[in-house]
PDB file of C-alpha atoms in Angstrom:
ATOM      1  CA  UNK A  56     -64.819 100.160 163.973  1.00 82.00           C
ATOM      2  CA  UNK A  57     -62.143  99.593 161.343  1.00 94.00           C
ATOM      3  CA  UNK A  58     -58.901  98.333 162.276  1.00 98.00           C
ATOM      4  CA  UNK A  59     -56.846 101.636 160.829  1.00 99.00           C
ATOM      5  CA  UNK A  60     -59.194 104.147 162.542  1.00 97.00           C
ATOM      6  CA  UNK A  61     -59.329 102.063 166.031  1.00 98.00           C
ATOM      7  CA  UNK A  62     -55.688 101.964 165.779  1.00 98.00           C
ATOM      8  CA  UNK A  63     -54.943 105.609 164.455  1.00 98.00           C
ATOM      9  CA  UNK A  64     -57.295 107.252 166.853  1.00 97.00           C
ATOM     10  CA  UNK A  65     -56.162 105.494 170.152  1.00 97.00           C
ATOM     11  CA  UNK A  66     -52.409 106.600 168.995  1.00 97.00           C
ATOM     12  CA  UNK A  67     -53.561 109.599 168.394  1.00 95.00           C
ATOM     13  CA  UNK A  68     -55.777 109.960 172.004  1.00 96.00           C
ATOM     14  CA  UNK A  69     -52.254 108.678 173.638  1.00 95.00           C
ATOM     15  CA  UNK A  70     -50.284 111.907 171.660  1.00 95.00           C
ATOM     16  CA  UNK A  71     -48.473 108.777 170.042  1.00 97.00           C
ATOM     17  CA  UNK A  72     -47.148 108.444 165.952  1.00 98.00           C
ATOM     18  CA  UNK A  73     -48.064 105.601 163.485  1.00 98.00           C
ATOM     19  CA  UNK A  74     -44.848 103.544 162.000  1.00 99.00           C
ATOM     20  CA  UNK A  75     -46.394 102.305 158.770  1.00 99.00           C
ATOM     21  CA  UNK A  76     -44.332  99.642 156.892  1.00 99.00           C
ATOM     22  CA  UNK A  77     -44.460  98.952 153.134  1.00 98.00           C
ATOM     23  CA  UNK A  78     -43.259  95.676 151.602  1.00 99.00           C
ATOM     24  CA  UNK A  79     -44.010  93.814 148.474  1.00 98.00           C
ATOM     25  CA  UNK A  80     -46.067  90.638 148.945  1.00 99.00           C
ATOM     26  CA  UNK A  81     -44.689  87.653 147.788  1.00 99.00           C
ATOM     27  CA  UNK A  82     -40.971  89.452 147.795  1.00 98.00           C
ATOM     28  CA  UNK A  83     -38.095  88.047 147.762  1.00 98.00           C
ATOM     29  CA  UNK A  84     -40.237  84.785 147.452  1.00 98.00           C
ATOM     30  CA  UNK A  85     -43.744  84.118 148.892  1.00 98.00           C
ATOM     31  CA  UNK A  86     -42.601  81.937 151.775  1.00 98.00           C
ATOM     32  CA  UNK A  87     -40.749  84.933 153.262  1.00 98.00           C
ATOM     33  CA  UNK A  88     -44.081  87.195 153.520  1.00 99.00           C
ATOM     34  CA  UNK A  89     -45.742  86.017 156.486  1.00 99.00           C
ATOM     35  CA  UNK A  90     -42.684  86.047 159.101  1.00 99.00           C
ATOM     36  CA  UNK A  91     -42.081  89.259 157.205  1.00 99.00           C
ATOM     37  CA  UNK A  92     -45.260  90.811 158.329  1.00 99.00           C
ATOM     38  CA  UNK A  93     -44.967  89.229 161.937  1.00 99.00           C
ATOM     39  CA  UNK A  94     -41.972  90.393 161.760  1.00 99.00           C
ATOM     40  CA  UNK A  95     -42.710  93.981 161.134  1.00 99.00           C
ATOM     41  CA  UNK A  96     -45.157  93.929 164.046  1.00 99.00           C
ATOM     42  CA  UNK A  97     -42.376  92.516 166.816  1.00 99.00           C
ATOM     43  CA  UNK A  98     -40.810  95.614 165.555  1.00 99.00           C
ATOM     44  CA  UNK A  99     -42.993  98.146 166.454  1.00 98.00           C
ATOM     45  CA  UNK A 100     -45.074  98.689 163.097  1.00 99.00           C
ATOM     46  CA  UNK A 101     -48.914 100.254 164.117  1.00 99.00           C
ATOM     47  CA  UNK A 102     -49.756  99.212 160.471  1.00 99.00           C
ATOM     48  CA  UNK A 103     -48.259  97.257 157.100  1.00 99.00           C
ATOM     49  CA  UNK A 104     -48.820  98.047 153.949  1.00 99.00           C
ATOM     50  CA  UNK A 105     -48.368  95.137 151.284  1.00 99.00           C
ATOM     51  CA  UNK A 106     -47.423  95.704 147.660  1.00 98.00           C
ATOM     52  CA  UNK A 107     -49.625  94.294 145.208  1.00 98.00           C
ATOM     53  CA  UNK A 108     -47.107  93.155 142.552  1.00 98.00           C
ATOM     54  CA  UNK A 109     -47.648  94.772 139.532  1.00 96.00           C
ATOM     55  CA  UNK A 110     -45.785  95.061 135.820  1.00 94.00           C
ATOM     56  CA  UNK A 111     -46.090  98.251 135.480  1.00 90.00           C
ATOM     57  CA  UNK A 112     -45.663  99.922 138.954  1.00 90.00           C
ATOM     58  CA  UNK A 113     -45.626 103.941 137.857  1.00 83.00           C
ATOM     59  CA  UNK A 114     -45.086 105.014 141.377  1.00 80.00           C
ATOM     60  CA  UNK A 115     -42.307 103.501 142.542  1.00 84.00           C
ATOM     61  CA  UNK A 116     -38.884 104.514 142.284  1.00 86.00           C
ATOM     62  CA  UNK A 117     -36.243 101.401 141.567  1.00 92.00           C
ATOM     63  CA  UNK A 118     -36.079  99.802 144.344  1.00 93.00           C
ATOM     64  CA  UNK A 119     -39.474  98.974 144.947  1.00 94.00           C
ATOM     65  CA  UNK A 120     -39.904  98.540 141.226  1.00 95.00           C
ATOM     66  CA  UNK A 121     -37.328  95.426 141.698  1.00 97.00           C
ATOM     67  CA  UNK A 122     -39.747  94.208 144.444  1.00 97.00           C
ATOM     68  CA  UNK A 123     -42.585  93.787 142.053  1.00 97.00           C
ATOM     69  CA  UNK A 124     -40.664  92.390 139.632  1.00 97.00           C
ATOM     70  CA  UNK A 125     -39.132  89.822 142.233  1.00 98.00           C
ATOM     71  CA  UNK A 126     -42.758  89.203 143.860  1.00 98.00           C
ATOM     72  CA  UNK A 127     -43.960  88.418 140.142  1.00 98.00           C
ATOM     73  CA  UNK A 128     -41.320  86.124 139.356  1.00 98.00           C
ATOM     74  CA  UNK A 129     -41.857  84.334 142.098  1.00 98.00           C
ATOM     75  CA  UNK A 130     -46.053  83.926 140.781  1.00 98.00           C
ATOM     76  CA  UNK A 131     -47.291  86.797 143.437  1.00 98.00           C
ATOM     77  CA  UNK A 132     -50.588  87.593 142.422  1.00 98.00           C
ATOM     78  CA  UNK A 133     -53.572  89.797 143.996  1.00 99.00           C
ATOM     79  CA  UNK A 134     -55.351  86.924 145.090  1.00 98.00           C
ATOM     80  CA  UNK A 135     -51.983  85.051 146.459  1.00 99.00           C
ATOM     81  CA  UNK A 136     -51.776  88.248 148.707  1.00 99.00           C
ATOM     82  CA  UNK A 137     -55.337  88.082 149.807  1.00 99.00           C
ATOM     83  CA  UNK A 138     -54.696  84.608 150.987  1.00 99.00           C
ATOM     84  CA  UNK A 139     -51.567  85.785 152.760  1.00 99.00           C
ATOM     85  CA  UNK A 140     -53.972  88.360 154.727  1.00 99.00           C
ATOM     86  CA  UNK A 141     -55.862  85.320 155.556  1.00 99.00           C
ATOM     87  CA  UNK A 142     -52.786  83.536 157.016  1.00 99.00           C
ATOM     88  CA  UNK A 143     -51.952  86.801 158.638  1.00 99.00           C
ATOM     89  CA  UNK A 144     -55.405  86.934 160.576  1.00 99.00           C
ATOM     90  CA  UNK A 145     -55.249  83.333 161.671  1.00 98.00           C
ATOM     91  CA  UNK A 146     -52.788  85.154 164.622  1.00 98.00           C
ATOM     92  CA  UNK A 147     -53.028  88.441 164.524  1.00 99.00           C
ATOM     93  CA  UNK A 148     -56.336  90.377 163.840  1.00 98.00           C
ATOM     94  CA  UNK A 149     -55.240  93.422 165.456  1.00 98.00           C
ATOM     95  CA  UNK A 150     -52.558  95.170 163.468  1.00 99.00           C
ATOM     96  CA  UNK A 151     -53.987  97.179 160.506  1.00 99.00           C
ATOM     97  CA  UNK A 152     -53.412  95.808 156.884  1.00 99.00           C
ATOM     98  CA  UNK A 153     -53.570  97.808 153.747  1.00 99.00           C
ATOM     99  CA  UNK A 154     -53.584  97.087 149.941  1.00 99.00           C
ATOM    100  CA  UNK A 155     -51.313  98.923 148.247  1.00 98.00           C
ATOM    101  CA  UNK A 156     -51.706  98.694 144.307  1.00 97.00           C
ATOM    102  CA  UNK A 157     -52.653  99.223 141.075  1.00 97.00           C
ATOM    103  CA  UNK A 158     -56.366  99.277 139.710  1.00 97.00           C
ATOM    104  CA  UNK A 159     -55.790  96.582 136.504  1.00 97.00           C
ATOM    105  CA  UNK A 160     -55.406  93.554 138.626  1.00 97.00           C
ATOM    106  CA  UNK A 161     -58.771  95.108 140.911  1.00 98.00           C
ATOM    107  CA  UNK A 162     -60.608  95.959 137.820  1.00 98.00           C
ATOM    108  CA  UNK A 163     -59.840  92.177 136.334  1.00 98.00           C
ATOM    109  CA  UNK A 164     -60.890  90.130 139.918  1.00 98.00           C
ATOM    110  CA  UNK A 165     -64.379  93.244 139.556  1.00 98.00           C
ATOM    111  CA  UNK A 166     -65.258  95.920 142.201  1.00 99.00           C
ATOM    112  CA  UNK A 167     -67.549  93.743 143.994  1.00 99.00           C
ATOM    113  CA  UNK A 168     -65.906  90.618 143.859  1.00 99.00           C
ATOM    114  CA  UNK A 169     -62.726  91.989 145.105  1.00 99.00           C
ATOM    115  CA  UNK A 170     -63.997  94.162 147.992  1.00 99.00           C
ATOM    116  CA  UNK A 171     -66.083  91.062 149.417  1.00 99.00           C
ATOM    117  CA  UNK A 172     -62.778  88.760 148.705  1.00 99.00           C
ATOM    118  CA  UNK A 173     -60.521  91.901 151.057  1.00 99.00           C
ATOM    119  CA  UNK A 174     -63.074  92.216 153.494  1.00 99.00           C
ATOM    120  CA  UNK A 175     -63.526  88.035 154.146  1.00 99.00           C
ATOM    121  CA  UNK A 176     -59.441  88.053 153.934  1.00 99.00           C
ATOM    122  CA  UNK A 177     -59.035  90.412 156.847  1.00 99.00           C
ATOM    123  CA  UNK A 178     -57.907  93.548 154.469  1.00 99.00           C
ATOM    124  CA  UNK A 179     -58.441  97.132 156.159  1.00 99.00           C
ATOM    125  CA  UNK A 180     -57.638  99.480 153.809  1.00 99.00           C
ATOM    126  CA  UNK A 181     -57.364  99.616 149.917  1.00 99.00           C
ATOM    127  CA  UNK A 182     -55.120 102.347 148.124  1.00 98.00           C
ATOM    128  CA  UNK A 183     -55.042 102.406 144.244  1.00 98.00           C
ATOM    129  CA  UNK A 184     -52.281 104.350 143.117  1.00 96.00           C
ATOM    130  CA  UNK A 185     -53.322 104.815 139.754  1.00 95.00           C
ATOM    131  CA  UNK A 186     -56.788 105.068 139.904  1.00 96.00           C
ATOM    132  CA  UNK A 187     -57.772 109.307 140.692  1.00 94.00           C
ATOM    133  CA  UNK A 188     -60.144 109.863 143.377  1.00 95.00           C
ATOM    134  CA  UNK A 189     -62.533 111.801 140.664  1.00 94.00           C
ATOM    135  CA  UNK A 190     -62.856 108.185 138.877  1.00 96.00           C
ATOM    136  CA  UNK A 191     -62.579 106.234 142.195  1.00 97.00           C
ATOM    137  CA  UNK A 192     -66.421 106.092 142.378  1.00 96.00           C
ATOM    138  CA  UNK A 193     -67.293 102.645 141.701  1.00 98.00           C
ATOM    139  CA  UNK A 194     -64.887 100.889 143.769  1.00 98.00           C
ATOM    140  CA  UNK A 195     -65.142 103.418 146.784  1.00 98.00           C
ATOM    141  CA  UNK A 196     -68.614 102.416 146.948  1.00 98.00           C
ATOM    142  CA  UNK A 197     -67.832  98.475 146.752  1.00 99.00           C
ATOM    143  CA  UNK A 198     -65.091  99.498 149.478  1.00 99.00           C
ATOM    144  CA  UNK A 199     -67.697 101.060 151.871  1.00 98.00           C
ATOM    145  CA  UNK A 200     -69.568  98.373 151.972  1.00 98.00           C
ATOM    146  CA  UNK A 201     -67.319  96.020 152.840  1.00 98.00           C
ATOM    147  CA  UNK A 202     -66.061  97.791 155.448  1.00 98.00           C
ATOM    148  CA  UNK A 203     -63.119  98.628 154.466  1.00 99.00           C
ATOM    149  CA  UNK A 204     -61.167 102.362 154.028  1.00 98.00           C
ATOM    150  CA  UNK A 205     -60.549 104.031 151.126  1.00 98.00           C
ATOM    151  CA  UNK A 206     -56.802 105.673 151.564  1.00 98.00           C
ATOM    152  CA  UNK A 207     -55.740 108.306 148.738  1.00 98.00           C
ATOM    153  CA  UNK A 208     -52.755 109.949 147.690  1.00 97.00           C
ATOM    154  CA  UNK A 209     -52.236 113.778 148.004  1.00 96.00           C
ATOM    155  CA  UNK A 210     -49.153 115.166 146.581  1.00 93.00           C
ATOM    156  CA  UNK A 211     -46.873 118.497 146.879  1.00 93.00           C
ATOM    157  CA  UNK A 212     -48.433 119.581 143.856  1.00 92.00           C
ATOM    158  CA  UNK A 213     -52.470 119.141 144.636  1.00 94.00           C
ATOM    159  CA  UNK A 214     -54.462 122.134 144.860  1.00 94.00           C
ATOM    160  CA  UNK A 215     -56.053 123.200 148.018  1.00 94.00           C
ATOM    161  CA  UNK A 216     -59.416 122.966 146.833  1.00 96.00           C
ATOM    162  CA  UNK A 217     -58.609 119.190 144.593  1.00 96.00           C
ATOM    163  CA  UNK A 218     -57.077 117.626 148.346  1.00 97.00           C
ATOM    164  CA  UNK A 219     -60.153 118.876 150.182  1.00 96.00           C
ATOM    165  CA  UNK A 220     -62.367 117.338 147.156  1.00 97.00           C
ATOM    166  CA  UNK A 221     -60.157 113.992 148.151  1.00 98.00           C
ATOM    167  CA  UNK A 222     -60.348 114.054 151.460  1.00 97.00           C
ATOM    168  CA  UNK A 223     -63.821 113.888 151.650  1.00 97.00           C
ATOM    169  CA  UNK A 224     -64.039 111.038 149.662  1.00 97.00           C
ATOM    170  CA  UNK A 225     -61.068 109.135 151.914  1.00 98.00           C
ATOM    171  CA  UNK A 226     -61.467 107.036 154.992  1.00 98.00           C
ATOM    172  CA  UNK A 227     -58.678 105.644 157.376  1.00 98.00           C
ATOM    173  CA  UNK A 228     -56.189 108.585 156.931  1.00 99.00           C
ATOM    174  CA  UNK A 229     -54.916 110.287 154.117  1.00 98.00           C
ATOM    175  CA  UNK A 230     -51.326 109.819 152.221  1.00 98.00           C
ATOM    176  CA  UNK A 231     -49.334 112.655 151.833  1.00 97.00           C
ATOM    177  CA  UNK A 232     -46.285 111.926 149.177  1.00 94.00           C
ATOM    178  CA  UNK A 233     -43.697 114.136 150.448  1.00 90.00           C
ATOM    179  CA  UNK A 234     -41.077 114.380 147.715  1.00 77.00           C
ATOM    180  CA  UNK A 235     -42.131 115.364 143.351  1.00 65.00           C
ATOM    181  CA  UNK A 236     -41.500 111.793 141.957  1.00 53.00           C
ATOM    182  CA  UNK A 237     -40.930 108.022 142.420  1.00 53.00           C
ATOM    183  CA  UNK A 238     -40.842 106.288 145.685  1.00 51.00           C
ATOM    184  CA  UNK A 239     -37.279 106.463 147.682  1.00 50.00           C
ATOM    185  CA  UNK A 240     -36.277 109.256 145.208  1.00 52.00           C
ATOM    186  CA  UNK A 241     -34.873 112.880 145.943  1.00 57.00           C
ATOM    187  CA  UNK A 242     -34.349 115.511 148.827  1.00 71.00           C
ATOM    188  CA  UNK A 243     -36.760 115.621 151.681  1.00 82.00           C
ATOM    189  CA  UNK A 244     -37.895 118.815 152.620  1.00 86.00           C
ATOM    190  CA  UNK A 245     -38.837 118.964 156.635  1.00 90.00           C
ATOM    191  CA  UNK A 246     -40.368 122.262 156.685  1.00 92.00           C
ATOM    192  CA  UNK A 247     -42.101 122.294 153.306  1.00 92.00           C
ATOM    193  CA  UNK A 248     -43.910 118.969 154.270  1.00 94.00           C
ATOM    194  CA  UNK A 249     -45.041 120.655 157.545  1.00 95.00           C
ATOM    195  CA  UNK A 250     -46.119 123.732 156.188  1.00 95.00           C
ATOM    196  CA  UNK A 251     -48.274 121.722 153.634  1.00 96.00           C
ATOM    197  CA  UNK A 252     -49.909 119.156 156.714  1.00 97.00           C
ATOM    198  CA  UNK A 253     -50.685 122.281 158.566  1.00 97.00           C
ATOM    199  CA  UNK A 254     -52.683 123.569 155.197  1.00 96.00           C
ATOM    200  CA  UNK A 255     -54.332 119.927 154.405  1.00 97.00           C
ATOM    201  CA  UNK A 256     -55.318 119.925 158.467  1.00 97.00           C
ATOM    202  CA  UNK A 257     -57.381 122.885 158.008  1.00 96.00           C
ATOM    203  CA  UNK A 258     -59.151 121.007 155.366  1.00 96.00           C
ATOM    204  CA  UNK A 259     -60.014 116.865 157.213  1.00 97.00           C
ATOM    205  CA  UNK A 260     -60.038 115.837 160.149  1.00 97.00           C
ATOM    206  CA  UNK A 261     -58.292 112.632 158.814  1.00 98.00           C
ATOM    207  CA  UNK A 262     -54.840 111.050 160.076  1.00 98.00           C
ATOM    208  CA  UNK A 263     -52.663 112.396 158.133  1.00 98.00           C
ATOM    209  CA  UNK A 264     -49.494 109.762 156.695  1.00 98.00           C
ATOM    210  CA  UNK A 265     -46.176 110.688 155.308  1.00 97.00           C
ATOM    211  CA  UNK A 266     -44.077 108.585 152.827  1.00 94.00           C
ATOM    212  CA  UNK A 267     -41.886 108.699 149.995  1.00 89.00           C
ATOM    213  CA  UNK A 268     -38.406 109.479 151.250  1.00 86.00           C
ATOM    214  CA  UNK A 269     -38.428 108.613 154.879  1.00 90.00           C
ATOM    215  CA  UNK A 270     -34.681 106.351 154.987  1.00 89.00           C
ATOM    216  CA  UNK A 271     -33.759 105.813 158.212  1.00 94.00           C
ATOM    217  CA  UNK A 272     -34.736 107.177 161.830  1.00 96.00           C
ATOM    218  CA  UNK A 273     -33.742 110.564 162.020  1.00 95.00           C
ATOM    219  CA  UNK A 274     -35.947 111.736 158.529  1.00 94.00           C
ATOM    220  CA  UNK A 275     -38.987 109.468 160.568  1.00 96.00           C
ATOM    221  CA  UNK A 276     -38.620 111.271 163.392  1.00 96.00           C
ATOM    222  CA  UNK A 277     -38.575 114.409 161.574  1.00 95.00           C
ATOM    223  CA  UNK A 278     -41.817 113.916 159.639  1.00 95.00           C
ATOM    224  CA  UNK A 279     -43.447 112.623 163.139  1.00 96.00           C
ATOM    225  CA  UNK A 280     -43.060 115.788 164.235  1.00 95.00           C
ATOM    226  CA  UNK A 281     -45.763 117.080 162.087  1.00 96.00           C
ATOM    227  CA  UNK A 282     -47.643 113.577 160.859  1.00 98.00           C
ATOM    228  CA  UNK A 283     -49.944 111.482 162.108  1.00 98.00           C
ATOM    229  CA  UNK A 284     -47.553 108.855 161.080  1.00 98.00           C
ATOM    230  CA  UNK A 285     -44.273 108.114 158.898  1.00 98.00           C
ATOM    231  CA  UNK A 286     -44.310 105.187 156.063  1.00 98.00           C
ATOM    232  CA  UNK A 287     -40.945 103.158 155.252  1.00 97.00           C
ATOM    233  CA  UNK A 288     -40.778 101.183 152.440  1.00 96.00           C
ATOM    234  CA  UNK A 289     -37.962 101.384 150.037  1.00 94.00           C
ATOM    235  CA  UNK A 290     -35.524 100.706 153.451  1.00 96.00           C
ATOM    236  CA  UNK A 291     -37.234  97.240 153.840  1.00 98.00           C
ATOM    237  CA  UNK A 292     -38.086  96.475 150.232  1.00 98.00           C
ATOM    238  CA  UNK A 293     -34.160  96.837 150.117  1.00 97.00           C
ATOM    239  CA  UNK A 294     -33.273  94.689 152.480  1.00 98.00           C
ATOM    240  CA  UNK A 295     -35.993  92.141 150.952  1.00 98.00           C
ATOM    241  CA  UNK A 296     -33.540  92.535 147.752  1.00 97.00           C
ATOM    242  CA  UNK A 297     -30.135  92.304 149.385  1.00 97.00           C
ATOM    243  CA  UNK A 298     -31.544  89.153 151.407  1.00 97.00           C
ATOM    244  CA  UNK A 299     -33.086  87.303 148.643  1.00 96.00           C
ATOM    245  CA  UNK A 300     -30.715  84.477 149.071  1.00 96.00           C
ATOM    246  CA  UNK A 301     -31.339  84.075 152.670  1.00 97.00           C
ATOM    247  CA  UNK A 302     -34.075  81.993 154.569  1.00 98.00           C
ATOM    248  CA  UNK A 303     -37.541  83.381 155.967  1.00 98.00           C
ATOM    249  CA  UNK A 304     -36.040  83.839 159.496  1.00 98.00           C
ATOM    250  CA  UNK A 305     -33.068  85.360 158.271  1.00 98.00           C
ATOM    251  CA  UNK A 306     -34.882  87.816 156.208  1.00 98.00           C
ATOM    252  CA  UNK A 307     -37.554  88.696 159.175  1.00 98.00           C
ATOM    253  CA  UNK A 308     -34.659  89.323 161.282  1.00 98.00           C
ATOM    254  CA  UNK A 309     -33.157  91.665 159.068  1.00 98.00           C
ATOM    255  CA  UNK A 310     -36.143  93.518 159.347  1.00 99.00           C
ATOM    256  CA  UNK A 311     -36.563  93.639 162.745  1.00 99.00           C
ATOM    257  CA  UNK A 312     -32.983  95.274 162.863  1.00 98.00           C
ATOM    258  CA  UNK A 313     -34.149  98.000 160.533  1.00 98.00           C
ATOM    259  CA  UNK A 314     -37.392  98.525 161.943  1.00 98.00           C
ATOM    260  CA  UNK A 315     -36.998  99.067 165.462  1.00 98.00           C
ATOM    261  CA  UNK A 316     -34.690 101.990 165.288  1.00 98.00           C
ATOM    262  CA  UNK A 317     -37.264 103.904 163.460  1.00 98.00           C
ATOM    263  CA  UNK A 318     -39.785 102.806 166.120  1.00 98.00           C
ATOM    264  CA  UNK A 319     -37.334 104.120 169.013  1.00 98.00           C
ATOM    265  CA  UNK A 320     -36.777 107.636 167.426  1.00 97.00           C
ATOM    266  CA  UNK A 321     -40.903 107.505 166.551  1.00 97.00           C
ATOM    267  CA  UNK A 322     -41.511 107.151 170.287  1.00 95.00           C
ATOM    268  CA  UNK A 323     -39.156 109.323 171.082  1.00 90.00           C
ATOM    269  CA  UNK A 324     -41.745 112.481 170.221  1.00 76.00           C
ATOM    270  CA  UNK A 325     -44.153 111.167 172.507  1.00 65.00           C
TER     271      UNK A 325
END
């Protein structure tokens, strides 16, 4: 069984929440990464999610927009953070890892060739921002192969009858964006975001994610209450910023302060 649904499904059999963590691989500079993700686990993550640097990153509001660009600077590339999955595994092959990126760099490494690169890296999950689940075909079916899940976006704004289309092409969970807009951007709205799981769980059976504009412990705790799980990223991807200067242990430290509050209000629903 895949890492994400082993992990997802036993939190869910113990009535517990996921605490997925975004950062940017390779950001502030690619030494930092690996204690980063360690890191992240001592903290009380059930799953990271690594930024694929990108130029363009449409998604993103500014601050993880800065991320890329720092991650780039610094020579982050797709297959940089494949190898930094690798050096992940080498001590931890239990903690859930997904890809979180743009199709470009995908399409130039070739459906195939990247799938079988993930899979032999220790990659459990795969989600293309830019790439629409209608034209997601070709590398879905690469994905499957490999053994590895195919996560996809669903927004405030999808139609009933597009999500359930998506859903049954997902695997893993699904990720619901709760806010209109960038990452880190805007108000979020508790009740509309619960009101809209309760519709998607009439459609999947899949985990169900939250992110985009979950700050700081109470608004994680708040979107537990309704979610499989709550994502926080632009709150580290900060800190990654702000601590650019400092060294690797300095920087996984810093996360480790952010993280575990979240985690203590998270468990706090169980």
């Amino acid at each position: 069984m895949n890492r994400i649904t082993e992990s997802l499904s036993r939190l869910r059999a113990q009535g517990r929440k996921a605490l997925v963590t975004y950062i940017v691989s390779g950001d502030p500079y690619p030494e930092a990464s690996l204690p980063a993700m360690h890191a992240l686990v001592a903290a009380g993550a059930d799953i990271i999610e690594l930024g694929v640097p990108f130029s363009d990153p449409m998604a993103e509001g500014p601050v993880i927009q800065r991320g890329h660009e720092r991650a780039l600077a610094a020579g982050t590339s797709l297959r940089s953070t494949l190898a930094l999955v690798s050096a992940f595994r080498e001590s931890n092959r239990d903690t859930p890892v997904v890809l979180m990126g743009y199709a470009n760099p995908i399409e130039r490494m070739g459906y195939r060739a990247f799938a079988e690169a993930a899979a032999g890296a220790g990659v459990d999950g795969v989600l293309t921002v830019d790439l629409p689940a209608e034209e997601a075909q070709g590398l879905n079916s690469e994905l499957k192969a490999a053994g590895i899940e195919t996560i996809f976006l669903l927004a405030p704004t999808t139609a009933p009858a597009r999500a359930e289309r998506i859903a049954a092409m997902a695997s893993g969970f699904l990720y619901y964006v709760s806010l209109k807009g960038v990452t880190g951007a805007g108000h979020l709205d508790v009740d509309a975001v619960k009101a809209k799981l309760a519709m998607l769980r009439e459609l999947t059976d899949l985990p169900l994610c939250v992110g985009f504009g979950i700050k700081d412990a109470a608004s994680a705790k708040a979107i537990a209450a309704s979610a499989d799980g709550a994502v926080v990223g632009s709150l580290l991807v900060d800190h990654m910023g702000a601590a650019a200067a400092a060294d690797s242990e300095a920087i996984a430290a810093g996360l480790v302060q952010r993280v575990a509050p979240i985690r203590a209000a998270i468990n706090e629903m169980n």
